[in-house]
Every structure is written in C-alpha cells, then in structure tokens.
C-alpha cells in the first residue's frame, strides 16, 4: 500500500494554530515518505458547522502552500457509505437501538468512563419504545484494544469499562464521527494518521470498528495539542485566533518548532517553497515531543 496521509478538519471555524500543527505534521510526514496527502472536510454535524468555514480553511491551506492530492472529500455527501457500514455491523448483531435521553442516561448510569458516564445498556436489556426517535449503539463486550502509537507509545483500552456501548448513528439521523472516520480512512486508502492527541482516546473505538468491519488498521501518531494559558485546547470555543495568512512562513516555522523540529533562524524569513523544502527534507517524527498537550506562552 502506498503511504497515504490526510488532514481532516471540521468546519466549525477558521484554521487556527492548533489545526495548523496537525496539518503541518501530517503533511511533512506524508511528503517525507513520498506519500499522498488528502484533505477531507468533516462536515457531518451540520448543526455545528459555521457557514463558509470549509472554504476559509481550504483557502488558508492554499495560501500556506499545502498541496493535496485528489479532490477534497466532504463527509456530508457520504451518508450512503456510512449506512452500508452500519448495516454490515447490524448483520453481525452488534447494533441495538437506544431511545434514552442524555438525562435518562445520566440518572441511570453508575460508572464514569473517559468520555463521561458509561451507558448502562438499558435498551439492550429492555426493548425500546418503538415510536420514539432512536440512536444506534454498538456493543463493546470486554473488548480490549492495544496499539502502538508512533509518538505516544503503547496505548491500551478496555472499551466496555472505559467507554461503553457507543453511538454510531444519532437519534437525529446523523452518523457519528467514530463511524464516518473509519469508513472514510479506509475508502480513501489512508495508511498513516497523524493528528492531535485529543483524539488519542477515540482511537481504540476506531480500531474496534475496523476489526468488526474487517478493515486494516492504519498506523497512528498523535501529536501534542496546542493549549492556551488556561490549559484549554485551542478551538473556536476557546476563542482561538484565526491564523493570519500574511504570516504564513513564520507560522509554519512556529508549528515546526512546536513539533520539536528545529527550523534554523534564517529560514523564518525565507519564501514558502524554501520553508517547505527544509521542513520535508528535515522532518523527524522521532523529535516530536511525547506529550498530549503543550501550553503556548
Ligand atoms: N475532524 C476532526 C477534528 O477536526 C479530526 C478527525 C481526525 O483527524 O481523525 O478534530
Ligand atoms: Zn437506551
């Protein structure tokens, strides 16, 4: 399989330094391995989408000199593929409908997992009221998932204890990120995933789905996430500043430094071509700090 990497932003706001870091990491690693690099807009959650954000992100990537292969893929247009995967899992009797509201789950659950309370399987044990909208959950009976992250090392999770039966399709009809990302990474032939360490806890769920769907597991590397002084991940919610495209060269160098690469001082004022040339020729995954987050000062 030829190396294929990707950058998969959600269009919830313009590109900020945190997302630039993920883009730079996946781009340099792909190019340093003579690989392809794809861009996928993760616009599944239409209610959370900010109008025009996808175009702004793509325009910023162009200005920064990123060159991607093939057409940009939009998740909002791929519901059929996700539905097929869900059917395949249903045929294996792994899926059950759930009509519980958030409040009902909070009131009935007794265990806390890494992503909130663990769903107590109420709807698996008692049949659901058929006229209510329902989500679709996958069973996670004692599934221990282990993988080696190229930066963070060995990661182990027992899904049933730490996550519980998770939602693949929401009651409002939208497919969940966990399912869509697995289907798309496979459909696009992605072999290497470099992304922010905020997604490290999601990776075992994705590997579990790959295993149940008989799909290969790509190589994973989770880079540190940029945080503000309050230790919050940079995002639209924490009011991260959008990236200033006039400072493209400097910001790429800052992202490289953040990733433990050591761009020479002179290169900061060089033109974008020279910066990318340096970045790809000198890219060293081994230099990326083994941290889940780094505070920007
Ligand atoms: N769309 C996700 C985000 O912006 C990234 C998904 C991924 O890289 O797997 O956080
Ligand atoms: Zn339920």
CSV table of C-alpha atoms and ligand atoms in Angstrom, one decimal:
chain,number,residue,atom,x,y,z
A,1,UNK,CA,0.0,0.0,0.0
A,2,UNK,CA,1.5,3.4,-0.9
A,3,UNK,CA,1.8,5.8,2.0
A,4,UNK,CA,-1.4,7.9,2.2
A,5,UNK,CA,-1.9,10.6,4.9
A,6,UNK,CA,-4.7,13.1,5.4
A,7,UNK,CA,-5.9,16.2,7.2
A,8,UNK,CA,-9.5,16.1,8.3
A,9,UNK,CA,-10.7,19.4,9.7
A,10,UNK,CA,-14.2,20.0,11.0
A,11,UNK,CA,-15.6,23.3,9.5
A,12,UNK,CA,-16.5,24.8,12.9
A,13,UNK,CA,-14.4,27.9,12.4
A,14,UNK,CA,-11.3,29.2,10.5
A,15,UNK,CA,-7.9,27.5,10.7
A,16,UNK,CA,-6.1,28.3,14.0
A,17,UNK,CA,-2.7,27.4,15.2
A,18,UNK,CA,-3.8,24.1,16.7
A,19,UNK,CA,-5.2,22.8,13.5
A,20,UNK,CA,-2.2,24.2,11.6
A,21,UNK,CA,0.0,22.0,13.7
A,22,UNK,CA,-1.9,18.9,12.8
A,23,UNK,CA,-1.9,19.8,9.1
A,24,UNK,CA,1.9,20.5,9.1
A,25,UNK,CA,2.7,17.2,10.9
A,26,UNK,CA,0.6,15.0,8.6
A,27,UNK,CA,1.8,16.9,5.5
A,28,UNK,CA,5.6,16.7,6.4
A,29,UNK,CA,5.3,13.0,7.4
A,30,UNK,CA,3.5,12.2,4.1
A,31,UNK,CA,5.9,14.1,1.9
A,32,UNK,CA,9.0,12.9,3.7
A,33,UNK,CA,7.7,9.3,2.9
A,34,UNK,CA,6.9,10.2,-0.8
A,35,UNK,CA,3.3,9.7,0.1
A,36,UNK,CA,0.0,11.1,-0.9
A,37,UNK,CA,-1.8,13.7,1.3
A,38,UNK,CA,-5.5,14.1,1.2
A,39,UNK,CA,-7.9,16.7,2.7
A,40,UNK,CA,-11.3,15.7,4.0
A,41,UNK,CA,-13.8,18.2,5.3
A,42,UNK,CA,-15.6,16.5,8.3
A,43,UNK,CA,-18.9,18.3,8.0
A,44,UNK,CA,-21.1,15.6,9.4
A,45,UNK,CA,-22.5,17.7,12.1
A,46,UNK,CA,-24.4,20.3,10.1
A,47,UNK,CA,-25.9,22.0,13.1
A,48,UNK,CA,-22.4,22.8,14.5
A,49,UNK,CA,-21.0,23.9,11.2
A,50,UNK,CA,-20.1,27.5,10.6
A,51,UNK,CA,-21.1,28.8,7.2
A,52,UNK,CA,-18.2,29.4,4.9
A,53,UNK,CA,-15.7,27.8,7.3
A,54,UNK,CA,-14.8,24.9,4.9
A,55,UNK,CA,-14.0,27.4,2.1
A,56,UNK,CA,-11.9,29.5,4.5
A,57,UNK,CA,-9.9,26.5,5.8
A,58,UNK,CA,-9.2,25.3,2.2
A,59,UNK,CA,-8.2,28.8,1.1
A,60,UNK,CA,-5.8,29.2,4.1
A,61,UNK,CA,-4.3,25.8,3.3
A,62,UNK,CA,-3.7,27.0,-0.3
A,63,UNK,CA,-2.1,30.3,0.9
A,64,UNK,CA,0.1,28.3,3.2
A,65,UNK,CA,1.4,26.3,0.3
A,66,UNK,CA,-0.1,22.9,1.1
A,67,UNK,CA,-0.6,20.8,-2.0
A,68,UNK,CA,-3.1,17.9,-1.6
A,69,UNK,CA,-3.8,15.0,-3.9
A,70,UNK,CA,-7.2,14.3,-5.5
A,71,UNK,CA,-10.4,16.1,-4.8
A,72,UNK,CA,-11.4,17.4,-1.4
A,73,UNK,CA,-13.9,14.9,0.2
A,74,UNK,CA,-16.9,16.1,2.1
A,75,UNK,CA,-18.4,13.8,4.7
A,76,UNK,CA,-21.8,15.3,4.3
A,77,UNK,CA,-22.1,13.7,0.9
A,78,UNK,CA,-21.2,10.2,2.0
A,79,UNK,CA,-24.1,9.1,4.2
A,80,UNK,CA,-24.7,6.0,1.9
A,81,UNK,CA,-21.2,4.6,2.7
A,82,UNK,CA,-21.8,5.1,6.4
A,83,UNK,CA,-25.2,3.4,6.2
A,84,UNK,CA,-23.6,0.4,4.5
A,85,UNK,CA,-21.1,0.0,7.2
A,86,UNK,CA,-23.8,0.3,9.9
A,87,UNK,CA,-25.8,-2.4,8.1
A,88,UNK,CA,-22.7,-4.7,8.0
A,89,UNK,CA,-22.4,-4.3,11.8
A,90,UNK,CA,-26.2,-4.9,12.2
A,91,UNK,CA,-25.9,-8.1,10.3
A,92,UNK,CA,-23.3,-9.2,12.9
A,93,UNK,CA,-25.9,-8.5,15.7
A,94,UNK,CA,-23.6,-5.9,17.2
A,95,UNK,CA,-26.0,-2.9,16.9
A,96,UNK,CA,-29.1,-2.1,19.0
A,97,UNK,CA,-31.5,0.9,19.1
A,98,UNK,CA,-31.5,3.2,22.1
A,99,UNK,CA,-34.2,5.7,23.0
A,100,UNK,CA,-32.6,7.0,26.2
A,101,UNK,CA,-32.2,10.8,26.5
A,102,UNK,CA,-29.0,12.3,27.9
A,103,UNK,CA,-30.8,12.9,31.2
A,104,UNK,CA,-32.0,9.3,31.5
A,105,UNK,CA,-28.5,8.0,30.9
A,106,UNK,CA,-27.0,10.4,33.4
A,107,UNK,CA,-29.6,9.4,36.0
A,108,UNK,CA,-29.3,5.7,35.5
A,109,UNK,CA,-25.5,5.2,35.0
A,110,UNK,CA,-23.3,4.4,37.9
A,111,UNK,CA,-19.9,4.4,36.2
A,112,UNK,CA,-17.8,7.1,34.8
A,113,UNK,CA,-15.7,6.5,31.7
A,114,UNK,CA,-13.1,8.5,29.8
A,115,UNK,CA,-15.8,10.3,27.9
A,116,UNK,CA,-18.5,10.8,30.5
A,117,UNK,CA,-20.8,8.3,32.0
A,118,UNK,CA,-20.9,4.7,30.7
A,119,UNK,CA,-24.2,3.8,29.1
A,120,UNK,CA,-25.8,1.1,31.3
A,121,UNK,CA,-27.1,-0.9,28.3
A,122,UNK,CA,-30.7,-0.2,29.4
A,123,UNK,CA,-32.1,-0.5,25.8
A,124,UNK,CA,-30.2,-3.8,25.2
A,125,UNK,CA,-31.9,-5.4,28.2
A,126,UNK,CA,-35.3,-3.8,27.9
A,127,UNK,CA,-36.9,-3.4,24.5
A,128,UNK,CA,-37.3,0.2,23.3
A,129,UNK,CA,-40.5,2.2,22.9
A,130,UNK,CA,-40.9,1.9,19.2
A,131,UNK,CA,-42.4,5.3,18.4
A,132,UNK,CA,-39.5,7.4,19.8
A,133,UNK,CA,-36.5,8.6,17.7
A,134,UNK,CA,-33.6,6.3,18.5
A,135,UNK,CA,-29.9,6.2,18.2
A,136,UNK,CA,-27.9,3.1,17.2
A,137,UNK,CA,-25.3,1.8,19.6
A,138,UNK,CA,-22.6,-0.8,19.1
A,139,UNK,CA,-21.9,-3.4,21.8
A,140,UNK,CA,-18.4,-3.4,23.3
A,141,UNK,CA,-18.4,-6.6,25.4
A,142,UNK,CA,-14.9,-6.8,27.1
A,143,UNK,CA,-13.1,-5.6,24.0
A,144,UNK,CA,-9.5,-4.8,25.0
A,145,UNK,CA,-7.8,-2.8,22.3
A,146,UNK,CA,-4.0,-2.3,22.3
A,147,UNK,CA,-2.0,-0.4,19.7
A,148,UNK,CA,1.4,1.2,19.4
A,149,UNK,CA,1.3,4.9,18.7
A,150,UNK,CA,4.4,6.1,16.9
A,151,UNK,CA,4.7,9.1,19.3
A,152,UNK,CA,2.8,8.2,22.4
A,153,UNK,CA,3.9,4.5,22.7
A,154,UNK,CA,1.7,1.6,23.7
A,155,UNK,CA,-2.0,2.5,24.3
A,156,UNK,CA,-4.4,0.1,26.0
A,157,UNK,CA,-8.1,0.5,26.5
A,158,UNK,CA,-10.9,-1.8,27.7
A,159,UNK,CA,-13.8,-0.4,25.7
A,160,UNK,CA,-16.6,-1.9,27.8
A,161,UNK,CA,-15.1,-0.4,31.0
A,162,UNK,CA,-13.7,2.8,29.8
A,163,UNK,CA,-16.1,3.8,27.0
A,164,UNK,CA,-19.2,1.5,27.0
A,165,UNK,CA,-21.6,0.8,24.1
A,166,UNK,CA,-21.2,3.9,21.9
A,167,UNK,CA,-23.4,5.6,19.4
A,168,UNK,CA,-22.8,5.1,15.7
A,169,UNK,CA,-25.9,6.9,14.5
A,170,UNK,CA,-27.6,9.6,16.5
A,171,UNK,CA,-31.3,10.0,17.1
A,172,UNK,CA,-31.4,13.0,14.8
A,173,UNK,CA,-30.2,10.8,12.0
A,174,UNK,CA,-26.6,11.9,11.8
A,175,UNK,CA,-23.8,9.4,11.7
A,176,UNK,CA,-21.2,9.6,14.5
A,177,UNK,CA,-17.7,10.8,13.9
A,178,UNK,CA,-16.3,7.4,15.0
A,179,UNK,CA,-18.0,5.5,12.3
A,180,UNK,CA,-17.5,8.1,9.5
A,181,UNK,CA,-13.8,8.5,10.1
A,182,UNK,CA,-13.2,4.7,10.0
A,183,UNK,CA,-15.2,4.3,6.8
A,184,UNK,CA,-13.6,7.2,5.1
A,185,UNK,CA,-10.0,6.5,6.1
A,186,UNK,CA,-10.5,3.0,4.6
A,187,UNK,CA,-12.3,4.2,1.5
A,188,UNK,CA,-9.6,6.7,0.8
A,189,UNK,CA,-6.8,4.2,1.4
A,190,UNK,CA,-5.3,6.1,4.3
A,191,UNK,CA,-2.3,4.2,5.8
A,192,UNK,CA,-0.9,6.8,8.2
A,193,UNK,CA,-2.9,9.0,10.5
A,194,UNK,CA,-1.1,11.9,12.3
A,195,UNK,CA,-3.5,14.1,14.3
A,196,UNK,CA,-3.9,15.8,17.6
A,197,UNK,CA,-3.6,13.8,20.8
A,198,UNK,CA,-7.1,15.0,21.8
A,199,UNK,CA,-8.2,12.1,19.6
A,200,UNK,CA,-6.0,9.5,21.2
A,201,UNK,CA,-8.8,8.3,23.4
A,202,UNK,CA,-11.0,7.8,20.3
A,203,UNK,CA,-8.5,5.7,18.5
A,204,UNK,CA,-9.4,2.4,20.3
A,205,UNK,CA,-13.0,2.8,19.3
A,206,UNK,CA,-11.9,3.3,15.7
A,207,UNK,CA,-9.7,0.2,15.8
A,208,UNK,CA,-12.6,-1.7,17.3
A,209,UNK,CA,-14.8,-0.7,14.4
A,210,UNK,CA,-12.1,-1.6,11.9
A,211,UNK,CA,-11.8,-5.0,13.4
A,212,UNK,CA,-15.5,-5.6,13.3
A,213,UNK,CA,-15.7,-4.4,9.7
A,214,UNK,CA,-12.7,-6.5,8.7
A,215,UNK,CA,-10.7,-3.3,7.7
A,216,UNK,CA,-7.0,-2.9,8.1
A,217,UNK,CA,-5.8,-0.6,10.9
A,218,UNK,CA,-3.6,2.3,9.7
A,219,UNK,CA,-0.5,3.5,11.6
A,220,UNK,CA,-1.3,6.1,14.2
A,221,UNK,CA,0.8,9.0,15.6
A,222,UNK,CA,-0.8,11.6,17.9
A,223,UNK,CA,1.0,14.9,18.1
A,224,UNK,CA,0.7,17.3,21.1
A,225,UNK,CA,-2.3,19.6,21.1
A,226,UNK,CA,-1.7,23.4,21.5
A,227,UNK,CA,-3.3,24.8,24.6
A,228,UNK,CA,-3.9,28.3,25.8
A,229,UNK,CA,-2.8,29.6,29.3
A,230,UNK,CA,-5.9,28.1,30.9
A,231,UNK,CA,-4.9,24.7,29.5
A,232,UNK,CA,-7.8,24.6,27.1
A,233,UNK,CA,-7.3,23.1,23.6
A,234,UNK,CA,-7.2,25.9,21.0
A,235,UNK,CA,-10.6,25.8,19.3
A,236,UNK,CA,-13.4,28.1,18.2
A,237,UNK,CA,-15.0,27.5,21.6
A,238,UNK,CA,-11.9,28.8,23.5
A,239,UNK,CA,-11.7,31.7,21.1
A,240,UNK,CA,-8.5,30.7,19.4
A,241,UNK,CA,-7.4,33.5,17.0
A,242,UNK,CA,-7.8,32.5,13.3
A,243,UNK,CA,-4.5,32.1,11.6
A,244,UNK,CA,-3.1,35.3,9.9
A,245,UNK,CA,-2.3,34.1,6.4
A,246,UNK,CA,0.1,37.1,5.9
A,247,UNK,CA,2.4,35.4,8.4
A,248,UNK,CA,2.3,32.0,6.7
A,249,UNK,CA,6.1,31.4,6.7
A,250,UNK,CA,6.6,32.3,10.3
A,251,UNK,CA,3.6,30.3,11.4
A,252,UNK,CA,4.7,27.2,9.6
A,253,UNK,CA,8.1,27.6,11.4
A,254,UNK,CA,6.3,28.1,14.7
A,255,UNK,CA,4.3,24.9,14.0
A,256,UNK,CA,7.5,23.0,13.2
A,257,UNK,CA,9.2,24.2,16.4
A,258,UNK,CA,6.1,23.2,18.4
A,259,UNK,CA,6.5,19.7,16.8
A,260,UNK,CA,10.1,19.5,18.1
A,261,UNK,CA,11.7,20.2,14.7
A,262,UNK,CA,14.4,22.9,14.8
A,263,UNK,CA,14.0,25.2,11.8
A,264,UNK,CA,17.1,27.4,11.5
A,265,UNK,CA,16.5,31.0,12.4
A,266,UNK,CA,17.2,32.3,8.9
A,267,UNK,CA,14.6,30.1,7.3
A,268,UNK,CA,11.8,32.1,9.0
A,269,UNK,CA,12.1,34.9,6.5
A,270,UNK,CA,12.7,32.6,3.5
A,271,UNK,CA,9.9,32.1,1.0
A,272,UNK,CA,7.4,29.4,1.4
A,273,UNK,CA,8.9,27.0,-1.0
A,274,UNK,CA,12.2,27.1,0.8
A,275,UNK,CA,10.5,26.6,4.2
A,276,UNK,CA,8.6,23.5,2.9
A,277,UNK,CA,11.7,22.2,1.3
A,278,UNK,CA,13.6,22.4,4.6
A,279,UNK,CA,10.6,21.1,6.6
A,280,UNK,CA,10.2,17.9,4.4
A,281,UNK,CA,13.9,17.2,4.0
A,282,UNK,CA,14.5,17.5,7.8
A,283,UNK,CA,11.2,16.0,9.1
A,284,UNK,CA,11.9,13.7,12.0
A,285,UNK,CA,8.9,12.0,13.7
A,286,UNK,CA,11.2,10.9,16.5
A,287,UNK,CA,11.7,14.6,17.5
A,288,UNK,CA,8.0,15.2,18.2
A,289,UNK,CA,7.5,15.5,21.9
A,290,UNK,CA,5.7,12.7,23.6
A,291,UNK,CA,3.2,14.9,25.3
A,292,UNK,CA,-0.6,15.1,24.9
A,293,UNK,CA,-0.6,18.9,25.2
A,294,UNK,CA,1.7,21.9,25.2
A,295,UNK,CA,0.8,25.3,26.5
A,296,UNK,CA,1.6,28.2,24.2
A,297,UNK,CA,3.2,31.0,26.0
B,1,LIG,N1,-12.4,16.3,12.3
B,1,LIG,C1,-11.6,16.1,13.5
B,1,LIG,C2,-11.2,17.4,14.1
B,1,LIG,O1,-11.2,18.4,13.5
B,1,LIG,C3,-10.3,15.3,13.2
B,1,LIG,C4,-10.6,13.9,12.9
B,1,LIG,C5,-9.3,13.1,12.7
B,1,LIG,O2,-8.3,13.6,12.3
B,1,LIG,O3,-9.5,11.9,12.8
B,1,LIG,O4,-10.9,17.4,15.3
B,2,LIG,ZN1,-31.1,3.4,25.7
